[in-house]
Amino acid sequence: MSEIPQDGQPVGRVPLATNRDVARARKAVGAVMDEGRARPIQKTRFVTAVSEITRNAIVHGGGGVLMIYAHALPRAISVACRDEGGGIENVEEAMRDGFSTAGSLGRGLGGAKRLVDAFEIESTPGGGTTVRMMSRT
Amino acid sequence: MSDAAALFHVEDVLLVSIRDDIDDTDILDLQERLSESVARRDVQGVVIDISDLEIVDTFVGRVLGQLAKIAKLLAADTYIVGMRPAVAMTLVELGMTLPEMRTALNVTQAVRRLRESR
């Protein structure tokens, strides 16, 4: 899995407060990928991953913000999803399929990671969580 | 409830069409409307058309699975139709193979199978 380059230009910002914002985030990321002429399968995979992490930020993180970046070389899209929640105590455990503290399926984080070209998660207990993901377009 | 999903009764089959901009609140509303509809009318089968959905994530997948389980308890079989190939590939990677759900390529095929299974 590659690293996310630092050259991204911000092309979108979606505040995440209610679960309706998950659909807004999907639409915004989809529109950027359409502009970048991403392949349909790449778009489906990345937008699905965005859906998972933005819902996590709202349900578990109490809301936050999604930033969308366009990269030129190589051509890619990335997002940074930041929440102000209580953070994740054990990131490794949270990434594992089947792990859930909320009675959900617990496939969201691990699933999102499998759908993207780069995935980074930073979380400190009490200090919120930031997930960064990238897809080549 | 917005018009993010439409329900039609055709004889004893309930057809459900889900629009792409459906959000989490709408889909939970749909779960309620659908179960009431199945219980109230004499519905033998439910056909959910997801051809408009560009993505199905773990939340939507879980709700679709629950819809099928609820319909089963109310004596109706559920078919999911119109799944895009990219959505099928993504669901497999998410580890969601939706074992409780029957699928068909389109509404005609689903209705035929519902008729045959009786």
mmCIF file of C-alpha atoms in Angstrom, chain A residues 27-96:
data_model
loop_
_atom_site.group_PDB
_atom_site.id
_atom_site.type_symbol
_atom_site.label_atom_id
_atom_site.label_comp_id
_atom_site.label_asym_id
_atom_site.label_seq_id
_atom_site.Cartn_x
_atom_site.Cartn_y
_atom_site.Cartn_z
ATOM 1 C CA LYS A 27 -21.939 12.958 -4.130
ATOM 2 C CA ALA A 28 -19.084 15.473 -3.731
ATOM 3 C CA VAL A 29 -16.351 12.811 -4.069
ATOM 4 C CA GLY A 30 -18.177 11.182 -7.013
ATOM 5 C CA ALA A 31 -18.347 14.539 -8.817
ATOM 6 C CA VAL A 32 -14.591 15.131 -8.392
ATOM 7 C CA MET A 33 -13.870 11.633 -9.742
ATOM 8 C CA ASP A 34 -16.181 12.218 -12.723
ATOM 9 C CA GLU A 35 -14.256 15.405 -13.517
ATOM 10 C CA GLY A 36 -10.991 13.476 -13.298
ATOM 11 C CA ARG A 37 -12.471 10.825 -15.608
ATOM 12 C CA ALA A 38 -11.873 8.023 -13.097
ATOM 13 C CA ARG A 39 -12.824 4.528 -14.223
ATOM 14 C CA PRO A 40 -16.322 3.548 -13.028
ATOM 15 C CA ILE A 41 -15.016 0.675 -10.879
ATOM 16 C CA GLN A 42 -12.439 2.975 -9.226
ATOM 17 C CA LYS A 43 -15.220 5.457 -8.494
ATOM 18 C CA THR A 44 -17.527 2.818 -7.003
ATOM 19 C CA ARG A 45 -14.749 1.480 -4.767
ATOM 20 C CA PHE A 46 -13.560 4.862 -3.525
ATOM 21 C CA VAL A 47 -17.038 6.365 -3.016
ATOM 22 C CA THR A 48 -18.036 3.241 -1.042
ATOM 23 C CA ALA A 49 -14.958 3.655 1.180
ATOM 24 C CA VAL A 50 -15.805 7.351 1.673
ATOM 25 C CA SER A 51 -19.330 6.345 2.682
ATOM 26 C CA GLU A 52 -17.928 4.014 5.360
ATOM 27 C CA ILE A 53 -15.488 6.478 6.940
ATOM 28 C CA THR A 54 -17.836 9.494 6.874
ATOM 29 C CA ARG A 55 -20.567 7.466 8.552
ATOM 30 C CA ASN A 56 -18.040 6.372 11.189
ATOM 31 C CA ALA A 57 -17.116 10.029 11.809
ATOM 32 C CA ILE A 58 -20.788 10.914 12.365
ATOM 33 C CA VAL A 59 -21.933 7.835 14.298
ATOM 34 C CA HIS A 60 -18.812 7.236 16.431
ATOM 35 C CA GLY A 61 -16.988 10.566 16.215
ATOM 36 C CA GLY A 62 -19.905 12.925 16.787
ATOM 37 C CA GLY A 63 -19.349 14.679 13.443
ATOM 38 C CA GLY A 64 -16.447 16.368 11.722
ATOM 39 C CA VAL A 65 -15.368 17.409 8.270
ATOM 40 C CA LEU A 66 -14.322 15.739 5.010
ATOM 41 C CA MET A 67 -11.685 17.437 2.866
ATOM 42 C CA ILE A 68 -11.247 16.377 -0.774
ATOM 43 C CA TYR A 69 -7.896 16.800 -2.612
ATOM 44 C CA ALA A 70 -6.872 16.374 -6.245
ATOM 45 C CA HIS A 71 -3.342 15.154 -7.052
ATOM 46 C CA ALA A 72 -1.544 15.728 -10.354
ATOM 47 C CA LEU A 73 1.387 13.306 -10.397
ATOM 48 C CA PRO A 74 0.373 10.573 -10.329
ATOM 49 C CA ARG A 75 -3.233 11.523 -10.986
ATOM 50 C CA ALA A 76 -5.228 10.654 -7.894
ATOM 51 C CA ILE A 77 -7.914 11.802 -5.488
ATOM 52 C CA SER A 78 -7.562 11.742 -1.736
ATOM 53 C CA VAL A 79 -9.738 12.601 1.220
ATOM 54 C CA ALA A 80 -9.112 13.431 4.853
ATOM 55 C CA CYS A 81 -11.980 12.705 7.218
ATOM 56 C CA ARG A 82 -11.522 14.294 10.637
ATOM 57 C CA ASP A 83 -13.790 13.959 13.641
ATOM 58 C CA GLU A 84 -13.674 15.475 17.108
ATOM 59 C CA GLY A 85 -14.844 12.353 18.895
ATOM 60 C CA GLY A 86 -13.322 10.335 21.684
ATOM 61 C CA GLY A 87 -10.789 8.652 19.418
ATOM 62 C CA ILE A 88 -10.193 4.944 18.960
ATOM 63 C CA GLU A 89 -8.542 3.115 21.835
ATOM 64 C CA ASN A 90 -7.079 0.286 19.805
ATOM 65 C CA VAL A 91 -6.738 1.135 16.120
ATOM 66 C CA GLU A 92 -5.443 -2.297 15.158
ATOM 67 C CA GLU A 93 -8.473 -3.945 16.737
ATOM 68 C CA ALA A 94 -10.866 -1.457 15.110
ATOM 69 C CA MET A 95 -9.469 -2.276 11.666
ATOM 70 C CA ARG A 96 -10.258 -5.973 12.081
#
